Coordinates of C-alpha atoms in Angstrom, one line a residue:
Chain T
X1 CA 114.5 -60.9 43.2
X2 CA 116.8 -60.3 46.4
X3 CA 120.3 -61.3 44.4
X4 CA 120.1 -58.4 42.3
X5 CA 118.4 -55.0 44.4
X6 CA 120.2 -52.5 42.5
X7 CA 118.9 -53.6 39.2
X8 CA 116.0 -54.0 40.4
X9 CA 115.8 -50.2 42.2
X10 CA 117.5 -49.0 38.7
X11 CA 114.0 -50.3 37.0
X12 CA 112.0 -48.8 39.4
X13 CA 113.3 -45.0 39.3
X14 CA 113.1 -45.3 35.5
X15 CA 109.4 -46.2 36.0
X16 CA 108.9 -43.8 38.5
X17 CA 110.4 -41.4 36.3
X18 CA 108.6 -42.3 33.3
X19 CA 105.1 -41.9 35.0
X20 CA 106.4 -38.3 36.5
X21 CA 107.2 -37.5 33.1
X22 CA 103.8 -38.6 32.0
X23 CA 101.8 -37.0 34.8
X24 CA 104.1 -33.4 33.6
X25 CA 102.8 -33.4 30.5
X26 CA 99.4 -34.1 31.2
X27 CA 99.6 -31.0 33.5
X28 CA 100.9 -28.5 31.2
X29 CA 98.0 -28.6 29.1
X30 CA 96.1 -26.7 31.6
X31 CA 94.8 -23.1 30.9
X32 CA 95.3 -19.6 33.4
X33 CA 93.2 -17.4 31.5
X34 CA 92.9 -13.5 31.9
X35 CA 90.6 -12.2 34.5
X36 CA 88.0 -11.0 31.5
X37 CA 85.5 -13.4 29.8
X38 CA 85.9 -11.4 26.6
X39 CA 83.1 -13.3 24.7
X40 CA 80.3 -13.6 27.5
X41 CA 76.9 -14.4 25.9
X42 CA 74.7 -11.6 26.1
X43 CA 72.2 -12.0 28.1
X44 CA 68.5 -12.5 26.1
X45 CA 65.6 -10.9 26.6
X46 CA 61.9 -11.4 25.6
X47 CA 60.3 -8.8 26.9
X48 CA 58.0 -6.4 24.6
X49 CA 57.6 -9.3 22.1
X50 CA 61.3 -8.6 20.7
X51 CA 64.2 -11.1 21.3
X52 CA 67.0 -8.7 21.8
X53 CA 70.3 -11.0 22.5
X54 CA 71.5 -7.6 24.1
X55 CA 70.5 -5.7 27.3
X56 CA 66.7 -4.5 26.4
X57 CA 66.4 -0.7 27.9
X58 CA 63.3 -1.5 29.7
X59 CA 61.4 0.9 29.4
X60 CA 62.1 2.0 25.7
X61 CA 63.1 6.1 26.0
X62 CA 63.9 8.7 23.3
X63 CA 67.5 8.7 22.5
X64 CA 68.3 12.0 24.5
X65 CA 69.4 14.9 21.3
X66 CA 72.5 16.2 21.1
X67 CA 74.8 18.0 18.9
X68 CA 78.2 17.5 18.3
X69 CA 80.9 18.3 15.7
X70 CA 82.2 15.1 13.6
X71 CA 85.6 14.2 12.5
X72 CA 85.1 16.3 9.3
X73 CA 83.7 19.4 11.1
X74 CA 80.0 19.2 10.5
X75 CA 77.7 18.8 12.6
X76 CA 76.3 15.6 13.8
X77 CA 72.3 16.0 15.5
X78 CA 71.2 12.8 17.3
X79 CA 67.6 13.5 16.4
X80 CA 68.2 14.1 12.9
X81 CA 69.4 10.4 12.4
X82 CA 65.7 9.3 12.3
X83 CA 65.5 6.9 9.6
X84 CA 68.3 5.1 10.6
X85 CA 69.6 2.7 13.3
X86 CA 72.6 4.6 15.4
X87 CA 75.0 2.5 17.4
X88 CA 76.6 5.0 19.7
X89 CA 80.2 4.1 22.0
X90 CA 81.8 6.1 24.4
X91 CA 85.3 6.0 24.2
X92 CA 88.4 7.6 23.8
X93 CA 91.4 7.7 20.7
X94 CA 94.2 6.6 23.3
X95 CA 92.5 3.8 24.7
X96 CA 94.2 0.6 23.5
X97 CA 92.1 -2.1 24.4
X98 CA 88.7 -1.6 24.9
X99 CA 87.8 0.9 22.1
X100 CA 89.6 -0.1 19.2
X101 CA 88.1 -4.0 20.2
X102 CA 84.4 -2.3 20.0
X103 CA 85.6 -0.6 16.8
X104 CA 87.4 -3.6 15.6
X105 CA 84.3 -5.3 16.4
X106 CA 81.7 -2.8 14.6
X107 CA 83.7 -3.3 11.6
X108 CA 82.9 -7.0 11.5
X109 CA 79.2 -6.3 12.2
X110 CA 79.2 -3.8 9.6
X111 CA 80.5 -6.2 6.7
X112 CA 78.2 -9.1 8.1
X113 CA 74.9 -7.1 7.6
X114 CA 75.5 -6.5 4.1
X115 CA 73.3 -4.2 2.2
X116 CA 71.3 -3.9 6.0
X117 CA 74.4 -1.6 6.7
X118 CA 73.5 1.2 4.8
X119 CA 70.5 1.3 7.1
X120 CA 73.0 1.7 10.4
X121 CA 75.3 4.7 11.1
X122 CA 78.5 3.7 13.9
X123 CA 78.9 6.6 16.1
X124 CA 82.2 7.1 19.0
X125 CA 82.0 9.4 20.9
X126 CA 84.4 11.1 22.7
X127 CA 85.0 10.8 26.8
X128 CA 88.7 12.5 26.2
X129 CA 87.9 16.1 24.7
X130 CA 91.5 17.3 26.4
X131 CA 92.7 15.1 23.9
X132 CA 90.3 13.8 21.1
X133 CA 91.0 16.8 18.4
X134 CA 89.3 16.4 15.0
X135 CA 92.0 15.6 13.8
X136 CA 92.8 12.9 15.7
X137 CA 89.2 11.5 15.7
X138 CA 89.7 11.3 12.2
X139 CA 93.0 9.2 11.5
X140 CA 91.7 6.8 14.3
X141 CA 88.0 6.5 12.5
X142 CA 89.9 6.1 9.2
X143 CA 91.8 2.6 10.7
X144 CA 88.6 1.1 11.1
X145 CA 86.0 2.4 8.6
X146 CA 85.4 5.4 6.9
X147 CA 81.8 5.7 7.4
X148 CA 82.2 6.2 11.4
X149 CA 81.6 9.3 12.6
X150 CA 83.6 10.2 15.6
X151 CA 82.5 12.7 17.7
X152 CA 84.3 15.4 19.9
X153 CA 83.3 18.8 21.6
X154 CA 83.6 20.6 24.3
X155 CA 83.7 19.6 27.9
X156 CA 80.4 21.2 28.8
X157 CA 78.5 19.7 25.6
X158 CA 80.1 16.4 25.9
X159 CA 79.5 15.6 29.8
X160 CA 75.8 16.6 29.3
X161 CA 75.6 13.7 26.3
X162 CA 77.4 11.2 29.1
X163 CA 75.1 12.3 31.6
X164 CA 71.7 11.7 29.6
X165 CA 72.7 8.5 28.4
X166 CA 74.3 7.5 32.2
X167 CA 77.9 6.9 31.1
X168 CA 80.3 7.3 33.9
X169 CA 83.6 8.9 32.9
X170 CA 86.5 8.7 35.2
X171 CA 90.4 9.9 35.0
X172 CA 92.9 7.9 36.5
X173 CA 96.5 9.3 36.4
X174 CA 99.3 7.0 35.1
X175 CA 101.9 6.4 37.7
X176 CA 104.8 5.4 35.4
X177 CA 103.9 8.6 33.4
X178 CA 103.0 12.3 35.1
X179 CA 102.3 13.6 31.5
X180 CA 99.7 10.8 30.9
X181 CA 96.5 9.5 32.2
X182 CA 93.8 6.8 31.3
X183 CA 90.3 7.3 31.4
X184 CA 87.7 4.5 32.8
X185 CA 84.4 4.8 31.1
X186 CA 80.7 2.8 30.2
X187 CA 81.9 0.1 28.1
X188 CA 78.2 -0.5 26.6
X189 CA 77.4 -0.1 23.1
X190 CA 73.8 1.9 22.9
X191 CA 71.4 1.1 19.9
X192 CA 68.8 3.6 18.9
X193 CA 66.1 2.5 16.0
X194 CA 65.2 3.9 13.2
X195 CA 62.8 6.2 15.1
X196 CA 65.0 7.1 17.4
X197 CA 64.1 5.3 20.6
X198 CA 66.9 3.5 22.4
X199 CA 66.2 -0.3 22.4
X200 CA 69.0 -2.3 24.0
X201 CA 73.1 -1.8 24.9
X202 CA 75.2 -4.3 23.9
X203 CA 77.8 -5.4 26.8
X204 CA 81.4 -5.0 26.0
X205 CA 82.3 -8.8 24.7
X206 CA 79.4 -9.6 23.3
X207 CA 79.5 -12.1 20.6
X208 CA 79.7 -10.7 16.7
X209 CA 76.8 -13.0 15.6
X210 CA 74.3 -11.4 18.8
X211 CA 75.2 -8.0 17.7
X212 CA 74.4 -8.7 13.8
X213 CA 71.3 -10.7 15.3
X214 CA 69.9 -7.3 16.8
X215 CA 71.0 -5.0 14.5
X216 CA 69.3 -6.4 11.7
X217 CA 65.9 -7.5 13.8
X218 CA 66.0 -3.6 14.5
X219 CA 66.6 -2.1 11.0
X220 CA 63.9 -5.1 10.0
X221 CA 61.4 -4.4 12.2
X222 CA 61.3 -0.8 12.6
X223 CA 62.9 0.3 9.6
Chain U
X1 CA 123.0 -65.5 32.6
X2 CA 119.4 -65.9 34.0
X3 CA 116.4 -65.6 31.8
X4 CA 115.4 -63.2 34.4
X5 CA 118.4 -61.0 34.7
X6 CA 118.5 -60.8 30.6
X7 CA 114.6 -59.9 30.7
X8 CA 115.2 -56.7 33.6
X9 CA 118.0 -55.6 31.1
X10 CA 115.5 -55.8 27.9
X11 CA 113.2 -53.5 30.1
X12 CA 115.5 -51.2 31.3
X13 CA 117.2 -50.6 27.5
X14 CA 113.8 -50.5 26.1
X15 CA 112.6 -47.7 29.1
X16 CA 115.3 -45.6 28.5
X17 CA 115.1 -45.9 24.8
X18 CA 111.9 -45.1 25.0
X19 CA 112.0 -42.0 27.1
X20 CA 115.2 -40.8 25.6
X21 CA 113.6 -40.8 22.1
X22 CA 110.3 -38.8 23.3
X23 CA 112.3 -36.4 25.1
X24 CA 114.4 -35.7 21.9
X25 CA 110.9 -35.5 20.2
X26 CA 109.2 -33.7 22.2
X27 CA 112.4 -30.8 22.8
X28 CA 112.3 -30.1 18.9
X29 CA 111.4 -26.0 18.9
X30 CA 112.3 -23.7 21.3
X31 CA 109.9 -25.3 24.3
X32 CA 111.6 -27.5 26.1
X33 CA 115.4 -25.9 26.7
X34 CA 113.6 -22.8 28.3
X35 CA 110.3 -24.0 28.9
X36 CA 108.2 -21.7 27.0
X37 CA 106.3 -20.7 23.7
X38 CA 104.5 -17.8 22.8
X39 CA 101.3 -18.4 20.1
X40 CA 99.0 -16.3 18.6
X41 CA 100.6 -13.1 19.3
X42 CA 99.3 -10.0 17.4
X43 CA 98.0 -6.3 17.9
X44 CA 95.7 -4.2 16.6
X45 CA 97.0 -1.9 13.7
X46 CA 97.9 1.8 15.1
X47 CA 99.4 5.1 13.4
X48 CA 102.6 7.0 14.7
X49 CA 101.4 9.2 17.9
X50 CA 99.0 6.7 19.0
X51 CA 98.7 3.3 21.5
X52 CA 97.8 -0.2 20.8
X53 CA 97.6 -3.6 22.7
X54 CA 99.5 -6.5 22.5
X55 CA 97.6 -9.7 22.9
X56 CA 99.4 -13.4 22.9
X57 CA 98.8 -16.6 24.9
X58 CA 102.2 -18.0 26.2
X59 CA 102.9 -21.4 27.8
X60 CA 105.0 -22.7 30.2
X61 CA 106.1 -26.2 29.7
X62 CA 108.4 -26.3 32.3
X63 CA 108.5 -27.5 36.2
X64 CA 109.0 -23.2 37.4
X65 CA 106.8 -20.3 37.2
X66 CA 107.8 -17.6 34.7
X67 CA 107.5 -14.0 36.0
X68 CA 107.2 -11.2 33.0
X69 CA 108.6 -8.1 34.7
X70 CA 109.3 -6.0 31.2
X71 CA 108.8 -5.3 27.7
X72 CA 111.3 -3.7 25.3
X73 CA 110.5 -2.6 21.9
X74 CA 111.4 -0.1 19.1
X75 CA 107.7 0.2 17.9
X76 CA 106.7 2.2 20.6
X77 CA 108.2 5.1 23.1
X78 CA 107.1 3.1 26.3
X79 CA 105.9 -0.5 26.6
X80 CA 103.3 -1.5 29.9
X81 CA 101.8 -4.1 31.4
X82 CA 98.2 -3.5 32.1
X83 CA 94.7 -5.0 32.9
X84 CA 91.3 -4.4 32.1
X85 CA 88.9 -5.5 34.4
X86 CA 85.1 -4.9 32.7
X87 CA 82.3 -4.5 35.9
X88 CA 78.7 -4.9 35.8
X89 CA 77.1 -2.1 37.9
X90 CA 73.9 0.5 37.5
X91 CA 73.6 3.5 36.2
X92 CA 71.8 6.8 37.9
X93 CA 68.6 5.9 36.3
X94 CA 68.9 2.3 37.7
X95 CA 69.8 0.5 34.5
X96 CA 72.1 -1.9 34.4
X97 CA 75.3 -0.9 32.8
X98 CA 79.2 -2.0 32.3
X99 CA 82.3 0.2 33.7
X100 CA 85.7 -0.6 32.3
X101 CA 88.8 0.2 33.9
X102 CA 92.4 -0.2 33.4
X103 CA 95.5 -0.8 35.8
X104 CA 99.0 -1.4 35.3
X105 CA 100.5 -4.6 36.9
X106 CA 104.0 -5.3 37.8
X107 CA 104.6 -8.6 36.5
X108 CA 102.8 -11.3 34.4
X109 CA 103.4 -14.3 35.7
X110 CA 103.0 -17.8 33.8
X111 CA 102.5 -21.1 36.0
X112 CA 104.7 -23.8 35.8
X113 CA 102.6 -26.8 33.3
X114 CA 100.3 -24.0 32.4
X115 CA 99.5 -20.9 30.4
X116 CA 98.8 -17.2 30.4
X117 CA 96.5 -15.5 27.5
X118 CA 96.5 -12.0 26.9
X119 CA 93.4 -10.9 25.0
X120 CA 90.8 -8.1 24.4
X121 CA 88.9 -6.6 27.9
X122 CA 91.9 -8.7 30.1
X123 CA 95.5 -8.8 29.9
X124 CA 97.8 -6.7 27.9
X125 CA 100.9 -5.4 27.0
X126 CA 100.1 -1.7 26.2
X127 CA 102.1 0.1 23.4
X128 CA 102.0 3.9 24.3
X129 CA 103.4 6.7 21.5
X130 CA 103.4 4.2 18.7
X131 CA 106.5 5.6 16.8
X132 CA 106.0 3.7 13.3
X133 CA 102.9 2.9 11.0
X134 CA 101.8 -0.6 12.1
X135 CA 99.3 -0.9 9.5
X136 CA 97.7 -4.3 8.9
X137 CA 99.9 -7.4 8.1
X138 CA 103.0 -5.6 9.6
X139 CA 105.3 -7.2 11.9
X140 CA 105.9 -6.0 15.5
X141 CA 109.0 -6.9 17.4
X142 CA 108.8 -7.1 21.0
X143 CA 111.4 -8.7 23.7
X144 CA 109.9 -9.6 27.1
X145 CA 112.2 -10.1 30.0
X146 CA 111.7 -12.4 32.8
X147 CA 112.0 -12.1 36.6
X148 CA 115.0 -14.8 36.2
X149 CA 116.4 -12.5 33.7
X150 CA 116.1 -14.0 30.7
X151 CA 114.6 -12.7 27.9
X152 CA 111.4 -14.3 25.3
X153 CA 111.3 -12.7 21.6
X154 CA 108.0 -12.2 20.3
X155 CA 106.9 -11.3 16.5
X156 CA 103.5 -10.2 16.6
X157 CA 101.3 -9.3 13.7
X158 CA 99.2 -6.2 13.0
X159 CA 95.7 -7.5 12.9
X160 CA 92.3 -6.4 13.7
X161 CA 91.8 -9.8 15.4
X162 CA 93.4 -13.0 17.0
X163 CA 91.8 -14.7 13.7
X164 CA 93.1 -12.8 11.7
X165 CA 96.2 -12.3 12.7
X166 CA 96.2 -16.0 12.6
X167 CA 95.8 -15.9 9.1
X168 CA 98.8 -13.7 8.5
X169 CA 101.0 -15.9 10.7
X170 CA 103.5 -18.5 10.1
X171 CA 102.5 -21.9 11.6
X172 CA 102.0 -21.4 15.6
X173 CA 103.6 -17.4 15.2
X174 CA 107.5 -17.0 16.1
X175 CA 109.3 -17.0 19.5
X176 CA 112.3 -17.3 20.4
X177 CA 113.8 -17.0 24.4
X178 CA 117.5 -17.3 25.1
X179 CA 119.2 -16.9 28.2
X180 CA 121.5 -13.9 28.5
X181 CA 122.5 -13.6 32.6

């Protein structure tokens, strides 16, 4: 081996290259995810004999009333929804990520129940009255599904509704844009049954199937 | 000749052959001269007036990290980078409940061998004043521009999910990066 080193040290840096090359590869398969686990599990729940796969309000309370004015100007009374299953989200039209997801999302659950959808009304309301006209409720409503009913008022009506169903609103100023500002709010989805008591929330990123799951063991059971 | 010295050239040809011919292989789209490839990219469908998200997962094949420091794009009057960060906390009546809120960040940055996904309740590229309908199945141009200045072309898809952007897309999406410093 001696007579020829430089052959020999010519084989071993294409080896040593080779497995480099090899162990490169390998690595680059690895995964930096975003700081959200957007599909956590919900977690279960067995208590009062019902398995929820959402968060069970324990104990079960009366949907608090309201009244609010829709997209198409009519009135919308919590308590006169009795009868039917109301999924209500706090959101706002200019929120990009979070809202239209939830939307997004209650359009999937909405085809998956089938003819059980008829029994279920979506509901978003408003945490953005400064900004969440009618009008606007209603071309944003209209990219998801027709049959949700967005809901807007005034800043007195609309902070008692976040206040009796706990929803913390906050505004946070944009600082690449005076003229704009986000607002951080609940990201829960609240589900009332059919006789209006408020069951169980639904945690932003809870799976499709756990939604439909729920949905359908409250139209079914209390229907 | 020796046996010997013939049998180190046989290995060395047949190393390098080997190795040249995988690299060749393996450099075929746009990964390996810049390193990166962008999959899966998509947003949700928006109307003129209003903002959307930009969600994609890009990888970085190469031996640097990749540092996203801008967006350009004609779909929209200003492109951001933000975060949503989703916290558990209770409510005034003691119930447990979840708070989201949103940041912008300065820069996205991509290990080197690894990836970077931007998705629903985490990253994403935020599309404020949406100037255009970007109504479901149409195509949304973006270019992101690196800390190393170059720049990474992405052509999302308006979609009310990843899957079904998916659906609408072309094999593994499009992207593009060229160098332009």
């Amino acid at each position: 081996m001696g007579k020829r080193p430089l052959l020999w040290m010519f084989t071993g840096f294409i080896l040593v290259v080779f497995v480099a090359w090899g162990i490169g590869f390998t690595l680059s398969s690895r995964q930096v995810d975003g700081p959200a686990g957007a599909s956590q599990r919900a977690q279960s729940s067995q208590s009062a004999g019902n398995d929820y796969r959402g968060w069970p309000v324990d104990p079960v309370v009366r949907a608090p009333d309201f009244t609010l004015v829709d997209q198409h100007g009519e009135e919308f009374q919590m308590s006169d929804q009795v009868g039917k299953a109301v999924v209500l989200f706090f959101g706002y039209t200019t929120c990009p990520d979070v809202c239209p997801t939830t939307l997004a999302q209650f359009r999937d659950v909405k085809s998956e129940l089938g003819e059980a959808a008829e029994d279920v009304q979506f509901v978003f309301v408003s945490v953005d009255p400064e900004r969440d006209t009618q009008e606007r409720l209603g071309r944003y409503m209209a990219l998801f599904d027709e049959s949700f009913i967005g809901l807007t008022g005034d800043q007195a009506n609309l902070k008692k509704v976040w206040e009796e169903y706990g929803i913390f609103v906050e505004r946070a100023e944009d600082p690449d844009n005076p003229q704009s500002y986000w607002v951080n709010h609940t990201s829960l989805s609240y589900v009332v049954d059919p006789q209006g008591m408020l069951q169980l929330v639904h945690p932003f990123g809870a799976l499709e199937e756990d939604v439909v799951h729920d949905l359908l063991e409250i139209v079914n059971e209390r229907g | 000749m020796s046996t010997r010295f013939t049998a180190q050239v046989v290995i060395v040809g047949l190393l390098t052959l080997v190795w040249a011919t995988a690299s060749v292989y393996s450099s075929g789209e746009s990964v390996e001269a810049t390193g990166i490839e962008v999959e899966s990219a998509w947003a949700r469908p928006a109307l003129p007036g209003m903002n959307t998200a930009l969600y994609f997962t890009l990888t970085n094949a190469s031996t640097d990290a990749i540092a996203i420091i801008g967006i350009e794009t004609d779909v929209a009057e200003r492109a951001e980078m933000h975060r949503t960060t989703l916290t558990r906390k209770t409510d005034s009546d003691g119930r447990p409940t979840q708070m989201m809120t949103m940041e912008p960040v300065t820069m996205y940055e991509v290990p080197a061998g690894g990836s970077l996904t931007l998705k629903p309740g985490g990253f994403h590229i935020m599309l404020l004043g949406v100037t255009r309908d970007l109504l479901e199945g149409e195509r949304i141009e973006v270019t992101l521009r690196t800390a190393t200045g170059d720049s990474i072309a992405v052509s999302a898809v308006a979609a009310h999910s990843v899957e079904a952007g998916a659906s609408t897309m072309n094999d593994h999406g499009e992207a593009e990066m060229h160098s332009d410093h």
